[in-house]
Coordinates of C-alpha atoms and ligand atoms in Angstrom, one line a residue:
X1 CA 97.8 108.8 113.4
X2 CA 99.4 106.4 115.8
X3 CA 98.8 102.4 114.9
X4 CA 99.8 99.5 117.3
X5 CA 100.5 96.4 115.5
X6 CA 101.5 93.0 116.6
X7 CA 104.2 91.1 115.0
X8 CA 104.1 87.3 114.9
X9 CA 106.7 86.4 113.0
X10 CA 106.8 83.0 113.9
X11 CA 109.1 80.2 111.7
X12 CA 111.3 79.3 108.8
X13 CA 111.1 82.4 106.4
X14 CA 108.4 84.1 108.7
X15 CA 110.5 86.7 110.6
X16 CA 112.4 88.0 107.0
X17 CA 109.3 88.3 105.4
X18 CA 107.6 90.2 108.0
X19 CA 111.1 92.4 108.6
X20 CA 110.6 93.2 104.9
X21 CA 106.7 94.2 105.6
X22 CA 107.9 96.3 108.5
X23 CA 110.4 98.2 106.2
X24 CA 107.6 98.9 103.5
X25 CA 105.3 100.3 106.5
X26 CA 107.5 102.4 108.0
X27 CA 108.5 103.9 104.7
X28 CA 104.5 104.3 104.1
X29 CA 104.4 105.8 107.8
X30 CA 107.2 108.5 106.7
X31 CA 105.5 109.5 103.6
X32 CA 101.8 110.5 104.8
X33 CA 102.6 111.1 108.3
X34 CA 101.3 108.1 110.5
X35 CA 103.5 106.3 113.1
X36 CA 103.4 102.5 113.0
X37 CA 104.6 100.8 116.2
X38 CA 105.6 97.5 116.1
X39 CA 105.7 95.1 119.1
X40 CA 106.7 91.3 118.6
X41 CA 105.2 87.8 120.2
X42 CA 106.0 84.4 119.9
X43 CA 103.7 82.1 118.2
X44 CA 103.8 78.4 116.3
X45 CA 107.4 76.3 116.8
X46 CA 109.4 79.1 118.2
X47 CA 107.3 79.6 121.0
X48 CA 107.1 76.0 121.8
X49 CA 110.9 76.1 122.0
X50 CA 111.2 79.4 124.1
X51 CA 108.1 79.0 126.5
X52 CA 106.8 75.4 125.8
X53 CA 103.2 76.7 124.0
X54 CA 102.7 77.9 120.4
X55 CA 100.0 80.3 121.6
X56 CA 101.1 81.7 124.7
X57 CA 98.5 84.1 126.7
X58 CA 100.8 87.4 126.7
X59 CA 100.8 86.3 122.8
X60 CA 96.7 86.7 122.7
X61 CA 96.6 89.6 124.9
X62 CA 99.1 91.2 123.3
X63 CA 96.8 90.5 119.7
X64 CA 93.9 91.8 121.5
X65 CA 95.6 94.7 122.8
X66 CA 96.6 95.7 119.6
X67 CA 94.8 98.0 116.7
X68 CA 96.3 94.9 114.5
X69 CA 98.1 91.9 114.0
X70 CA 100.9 90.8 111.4
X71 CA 101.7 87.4 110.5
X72 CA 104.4 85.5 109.0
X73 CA 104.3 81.6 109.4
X74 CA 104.2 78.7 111.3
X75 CA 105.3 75.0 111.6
X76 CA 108.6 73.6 110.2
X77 CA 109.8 69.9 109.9
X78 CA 111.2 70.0 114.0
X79 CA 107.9 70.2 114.9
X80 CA 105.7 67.7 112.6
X81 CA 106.1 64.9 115.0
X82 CA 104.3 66.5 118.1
X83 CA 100.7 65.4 118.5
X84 CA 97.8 67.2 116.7
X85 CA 97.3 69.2 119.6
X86 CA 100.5 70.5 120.4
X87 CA 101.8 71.5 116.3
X88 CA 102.3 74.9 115.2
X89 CA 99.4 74.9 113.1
X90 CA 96.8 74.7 115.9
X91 CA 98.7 77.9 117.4
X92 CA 97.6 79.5 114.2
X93 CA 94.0 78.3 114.4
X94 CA 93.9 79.3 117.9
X95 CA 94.3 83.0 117.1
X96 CA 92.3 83.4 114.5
X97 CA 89.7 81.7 117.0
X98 CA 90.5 83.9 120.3
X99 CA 90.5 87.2 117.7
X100 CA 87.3 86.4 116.6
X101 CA 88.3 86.1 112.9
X102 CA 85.8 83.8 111.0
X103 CA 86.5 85.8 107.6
X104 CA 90.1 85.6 105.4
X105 CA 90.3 87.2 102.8
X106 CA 92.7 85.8 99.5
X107 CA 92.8 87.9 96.4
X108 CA 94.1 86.1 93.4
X109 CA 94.9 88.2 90.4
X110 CA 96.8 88.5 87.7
X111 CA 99.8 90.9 87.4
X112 CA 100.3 91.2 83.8
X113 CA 103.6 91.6 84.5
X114 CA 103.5 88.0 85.6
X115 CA 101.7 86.4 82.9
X116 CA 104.7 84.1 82.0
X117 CA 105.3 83.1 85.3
X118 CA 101.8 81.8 85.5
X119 CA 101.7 77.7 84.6
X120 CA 98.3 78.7 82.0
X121 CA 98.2 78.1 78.4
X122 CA 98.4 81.7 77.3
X123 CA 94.6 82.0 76.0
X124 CA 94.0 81.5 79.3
X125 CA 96.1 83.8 80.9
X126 CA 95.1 86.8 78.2
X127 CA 92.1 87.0 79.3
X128 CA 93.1 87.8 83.1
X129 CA 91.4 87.1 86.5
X130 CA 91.0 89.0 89.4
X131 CA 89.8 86.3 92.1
X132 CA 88.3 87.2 95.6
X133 CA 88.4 84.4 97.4
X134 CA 85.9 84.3 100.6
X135 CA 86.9 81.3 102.9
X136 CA 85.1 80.8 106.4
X137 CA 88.0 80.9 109.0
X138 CA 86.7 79.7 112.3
X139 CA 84.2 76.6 111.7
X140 CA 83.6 73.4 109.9
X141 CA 86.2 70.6 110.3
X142 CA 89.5 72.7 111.3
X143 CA 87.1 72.9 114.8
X144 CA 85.0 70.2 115.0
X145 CA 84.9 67.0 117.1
X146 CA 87.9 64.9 116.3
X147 CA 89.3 62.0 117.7
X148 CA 90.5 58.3 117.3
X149 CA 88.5 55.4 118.4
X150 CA 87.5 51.5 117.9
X151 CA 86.0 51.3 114.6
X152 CA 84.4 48.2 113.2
X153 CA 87.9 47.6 111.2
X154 CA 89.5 48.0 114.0
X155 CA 91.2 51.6 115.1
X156 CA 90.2 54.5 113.2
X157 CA 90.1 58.6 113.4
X158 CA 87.6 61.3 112.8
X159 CA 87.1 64.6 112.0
X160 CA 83.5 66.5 112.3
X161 CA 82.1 69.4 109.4
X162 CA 79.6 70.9 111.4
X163 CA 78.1 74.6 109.9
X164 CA 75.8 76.5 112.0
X165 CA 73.1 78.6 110.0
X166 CA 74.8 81.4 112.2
X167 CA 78.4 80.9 110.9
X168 CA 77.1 80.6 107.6
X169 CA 75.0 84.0 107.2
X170 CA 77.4 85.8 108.4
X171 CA 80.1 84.3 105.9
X172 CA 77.8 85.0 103.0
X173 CA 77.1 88.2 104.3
X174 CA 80.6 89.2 103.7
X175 CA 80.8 87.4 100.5
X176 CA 78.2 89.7 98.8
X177 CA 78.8 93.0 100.7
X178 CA 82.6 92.0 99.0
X179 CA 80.9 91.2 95.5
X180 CA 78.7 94.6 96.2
X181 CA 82.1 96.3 96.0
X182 CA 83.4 94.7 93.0
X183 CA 81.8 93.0 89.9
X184 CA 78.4 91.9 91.9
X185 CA 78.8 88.1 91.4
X186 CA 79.1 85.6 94.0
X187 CA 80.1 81.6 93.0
X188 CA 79.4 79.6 96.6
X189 CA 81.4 76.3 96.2
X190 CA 80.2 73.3 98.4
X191 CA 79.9 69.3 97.8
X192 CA 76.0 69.3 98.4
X193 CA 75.6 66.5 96.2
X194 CA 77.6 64.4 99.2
X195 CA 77.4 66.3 102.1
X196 CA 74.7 67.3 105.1
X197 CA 76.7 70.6 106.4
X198 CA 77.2 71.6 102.0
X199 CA 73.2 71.0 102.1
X200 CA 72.7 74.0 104.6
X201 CA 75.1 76.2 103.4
X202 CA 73.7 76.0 100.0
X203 CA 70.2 76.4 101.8
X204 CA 71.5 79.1 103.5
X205 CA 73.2 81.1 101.1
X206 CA 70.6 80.6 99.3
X207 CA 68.6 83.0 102.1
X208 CA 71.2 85.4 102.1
X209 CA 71.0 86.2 98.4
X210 CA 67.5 87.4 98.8
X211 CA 69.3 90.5 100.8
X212 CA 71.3 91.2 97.7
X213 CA 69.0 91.2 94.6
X214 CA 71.6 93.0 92.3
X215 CA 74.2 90.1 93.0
X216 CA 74.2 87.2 90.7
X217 CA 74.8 84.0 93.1
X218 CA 75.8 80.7 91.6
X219 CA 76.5 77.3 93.4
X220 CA 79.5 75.2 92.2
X221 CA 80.9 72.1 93.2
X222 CA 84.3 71.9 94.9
X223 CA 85.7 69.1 92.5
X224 CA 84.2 70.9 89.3
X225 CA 85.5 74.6 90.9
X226 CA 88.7 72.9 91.5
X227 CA 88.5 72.4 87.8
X228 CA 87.2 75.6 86.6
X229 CA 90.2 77.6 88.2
X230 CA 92.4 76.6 85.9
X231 CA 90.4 75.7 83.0
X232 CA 89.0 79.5 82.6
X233 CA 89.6 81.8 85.7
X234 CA 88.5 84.9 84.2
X235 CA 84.4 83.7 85.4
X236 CA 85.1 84.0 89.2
X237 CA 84.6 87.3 90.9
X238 CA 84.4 86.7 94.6
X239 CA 83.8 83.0 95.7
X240 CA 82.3 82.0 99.0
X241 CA 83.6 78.6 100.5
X242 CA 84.0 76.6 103.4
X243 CA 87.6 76.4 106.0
X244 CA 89.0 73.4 104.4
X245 CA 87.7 74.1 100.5
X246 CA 88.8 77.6 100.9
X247 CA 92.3 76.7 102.4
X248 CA 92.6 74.0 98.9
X249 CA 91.0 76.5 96.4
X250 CA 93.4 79.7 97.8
X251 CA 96.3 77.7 97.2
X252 CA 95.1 76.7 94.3
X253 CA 94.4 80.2 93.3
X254 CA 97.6 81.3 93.8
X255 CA 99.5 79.0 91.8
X256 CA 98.3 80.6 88.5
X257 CA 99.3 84.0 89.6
X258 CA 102.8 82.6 89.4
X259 CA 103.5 82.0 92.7
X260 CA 101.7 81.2 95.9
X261 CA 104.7 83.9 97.2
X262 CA 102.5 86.5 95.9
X263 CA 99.0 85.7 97.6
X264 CA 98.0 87.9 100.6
X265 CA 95.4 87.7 102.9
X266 CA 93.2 89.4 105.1
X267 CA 91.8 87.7 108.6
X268 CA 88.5 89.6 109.8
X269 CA 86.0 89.3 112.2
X270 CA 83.6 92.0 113.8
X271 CA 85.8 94.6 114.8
X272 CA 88.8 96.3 112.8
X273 CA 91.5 94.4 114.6
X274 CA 92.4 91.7 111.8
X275 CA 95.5 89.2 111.0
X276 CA 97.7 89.7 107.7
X277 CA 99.3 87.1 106.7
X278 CA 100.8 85.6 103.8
X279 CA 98.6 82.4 102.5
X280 CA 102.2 80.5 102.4
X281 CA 104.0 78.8 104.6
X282 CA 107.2 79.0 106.7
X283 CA 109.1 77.2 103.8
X284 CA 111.9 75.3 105.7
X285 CA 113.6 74.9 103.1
X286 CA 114.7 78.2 102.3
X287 CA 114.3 80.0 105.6
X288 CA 117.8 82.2 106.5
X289 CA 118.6 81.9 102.9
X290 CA 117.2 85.5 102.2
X291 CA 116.0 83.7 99.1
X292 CA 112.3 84.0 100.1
X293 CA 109.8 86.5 98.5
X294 CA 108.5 88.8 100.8
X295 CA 105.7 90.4 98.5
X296 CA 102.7 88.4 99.7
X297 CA 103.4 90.0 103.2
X298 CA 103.7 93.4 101.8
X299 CA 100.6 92.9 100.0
X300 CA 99.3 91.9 103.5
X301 CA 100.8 94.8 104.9
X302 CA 98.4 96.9 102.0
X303 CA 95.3 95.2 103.0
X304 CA 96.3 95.8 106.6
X305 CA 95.9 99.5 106.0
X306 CA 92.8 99.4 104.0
X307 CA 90.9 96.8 106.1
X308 CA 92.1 98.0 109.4
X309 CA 93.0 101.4 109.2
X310 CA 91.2 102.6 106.4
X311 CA 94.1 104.4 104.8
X312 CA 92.8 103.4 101.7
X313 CA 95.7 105.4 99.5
X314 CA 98.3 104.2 101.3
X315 CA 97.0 100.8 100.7
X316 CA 97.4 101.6 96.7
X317 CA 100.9 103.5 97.3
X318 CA 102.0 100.2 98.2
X319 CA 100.3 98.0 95.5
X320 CA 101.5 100.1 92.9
X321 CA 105.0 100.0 94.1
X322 CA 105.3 96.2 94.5
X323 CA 103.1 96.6 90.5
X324 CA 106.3 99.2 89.4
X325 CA 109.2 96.5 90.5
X326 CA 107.1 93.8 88.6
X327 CA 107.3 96.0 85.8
X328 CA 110.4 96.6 85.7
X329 CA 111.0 92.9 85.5
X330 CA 112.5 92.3 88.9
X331 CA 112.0 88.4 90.5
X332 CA 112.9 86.5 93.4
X333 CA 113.9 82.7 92.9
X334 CA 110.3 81.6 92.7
X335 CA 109.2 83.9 90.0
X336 CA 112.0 83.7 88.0
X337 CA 112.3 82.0 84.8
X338 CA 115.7 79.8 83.8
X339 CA 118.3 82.6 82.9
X340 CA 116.8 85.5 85.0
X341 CA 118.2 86.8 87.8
X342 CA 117.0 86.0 90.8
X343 CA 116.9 88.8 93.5
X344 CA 117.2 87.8 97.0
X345 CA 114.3 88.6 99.8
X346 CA 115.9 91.8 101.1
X347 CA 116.7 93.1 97.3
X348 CA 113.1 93.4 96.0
X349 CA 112.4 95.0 99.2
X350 CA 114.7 97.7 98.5
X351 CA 113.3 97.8 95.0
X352 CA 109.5 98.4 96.4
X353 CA 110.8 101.0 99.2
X354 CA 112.7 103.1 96.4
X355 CA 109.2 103.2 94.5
X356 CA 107.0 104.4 97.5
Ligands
LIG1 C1 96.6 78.5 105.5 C2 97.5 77.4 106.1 C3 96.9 77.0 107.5 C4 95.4 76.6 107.3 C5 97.7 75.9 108.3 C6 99.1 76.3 108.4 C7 97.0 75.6 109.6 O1 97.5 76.3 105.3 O2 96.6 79.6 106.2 O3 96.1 78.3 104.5 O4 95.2 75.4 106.9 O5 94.5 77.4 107.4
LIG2 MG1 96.6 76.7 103.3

């Protein structure tokens, strides 16, 4: 088969990350006979240098055009004084929005490989976790009403939650056709003691759950979730949050896998067209250094072919390779302890392409 996919690499370590997902998929391509063709855009601070927008249209045509879309990162420090408006970030938003993509996927689990890596007590850490997170992509606050105005203390600035019951089902929906698939438990983390928009979701989900009677559905609160991540990970099987909780609890998440370098995610909508991405950032402060670690892009690139495409051994072809290289006890600069050996970004690639 033939597969279109977009490349935004974007900024700081974004386009060697995504150079080092391109090498993985070709080699995948070679090895079961499918043809990948790649075709790159401009998003976030690059394309506000080259063409003056971070999402330019041929960008979102050429998105929508496409059977899918790879990510790297946006934003850097030359851009963080432009107004709200104009950043990076809202480049980023504005694609998942125009694509239609109001689901991201962020698996957090622990490669045993990794356990020492991981900032857990060991008890902790021995009993393992395998974390799916669920976060709603195109809603709540990240798209609500904001604004500055006169306050009665004088200026002030606001930002609006707002859930539909709509944008809600169809979150939860996901959340326990995912939880279906796996260990049929759902956690659904809101603040409904505090807020109005937590109140429907809970209500809401609530509804949903009826759908799924084999599904165990519990509610948590984000501060106590927040919390319970670290304090015993292993009792979360697929969780089911909010834009803003979901973008805190994911990097959260990923922290106690050993790196957030190792998180991937999945951007979903309706259709089979999703964005892969990395949950990190562009990291400024190591971008041209090959020093970053490319494996939560090729673990993007995986759930690219098994979300999109539905080349579902290919997908684990490529998990098990980056699984092999752990193994073997090969790091980048992020994972390594004091006294290991550090490989740079275009090293471990190697290592993964001579185990596929
Ligand atoms: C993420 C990022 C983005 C988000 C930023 C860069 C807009 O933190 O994907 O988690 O908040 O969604
Ligand atoms: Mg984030």
């Amino acid at each position: 088969m033939n597969y279109n996919i977009a490349l935004l690499k974007g900024d700081g370590i974004g386009p060697e990350i995504v150079e080092s997902a391109v090498k993985v998929l070709y080699k995948v391509g070679a090895k079961y006979g499918h043809t990948f063709n790649f075709t790159d855009y401009l998003i976030g601070g690059i394309a506000i240098d080259t063409v003056g927008d971070g999402l330019p249209k041929e960008t979102v045509d050429g998105c929508l055009a496409s059977d899918s879309v790879m990510l790297g990162a946006v934003g850097g420090p030359k851009w963080d004084t432009l107004p709200g408006d104009k950043r990076p970030e809202k480049a980023l938003l504005g694609i998942r929005s125009a694509m239609g993509l109001y689901t991201n996927l962020r698996p957090a689990k622990l490669y045993p490989a990794l356990k020492d890596a991981s900032p857990l007590r060991t008890d902790i850490v021995e009993k393992g976790f395998d974390i799916m997170m669920v976060r709603e992509l195109t809603g709540g606050i990240y798209f609500g009403e904001r604004g500055r105005r006169q306050g009665k203390n004088g200026e002030e600035a606001y930002d609006t939650e707002a859930y539909s019951v709509m944008e809600i089902e169809r979150i939860a929906k996901v959340a326990f056709e995912t939880a279906m698939k796996r260990d049929k438990r759902v956690i659904s983390v809101d603040k409904a003691n505090v807020l109005e928009s937590s109140r429907l979701w809970r209500e809401t989900v609530h509804k949903v759950a009826k759908d799924y009677p084999e599904v165990e559905c519990t509610d948590m609160l984000v501060d106590n979730t927040a919390m319970q991540i670290v304090r015993n990970p292993a009792q979360f099987d697929v969780v089911v949050t909010s834009n803003i909780f979901g973008d805190i609890l994911s990097d959260e998440a990923s922290q106690i896998t050993g790196s957030i370098g190792m998180l991937a995610s999945a951007s979903l909508g309706d259709t089979t067209r999703g964005l892969y991405e990395p949950i990190h950032g562009s990291a400024p402060d190591i971008a041209g250094q090959n020093k970053a670690n490319p494996i939560a892009t090729i673990l993007s690139a995986a759930m690219m072919l098994r979300y999109s495409f539905s080349l579902m051994e290919e997908a684990d072809c490529i998990e098990e390779a980056v699984n092999k290289v752990l193994d073997k006890g090969y790091r980048t600069a992020d994972l390594a302890k004091s006294g290991e050996t550090a490989l740079s970004c275009t090293e471990i690639t190697e290592k993964i392409l001579s185990e596929i």
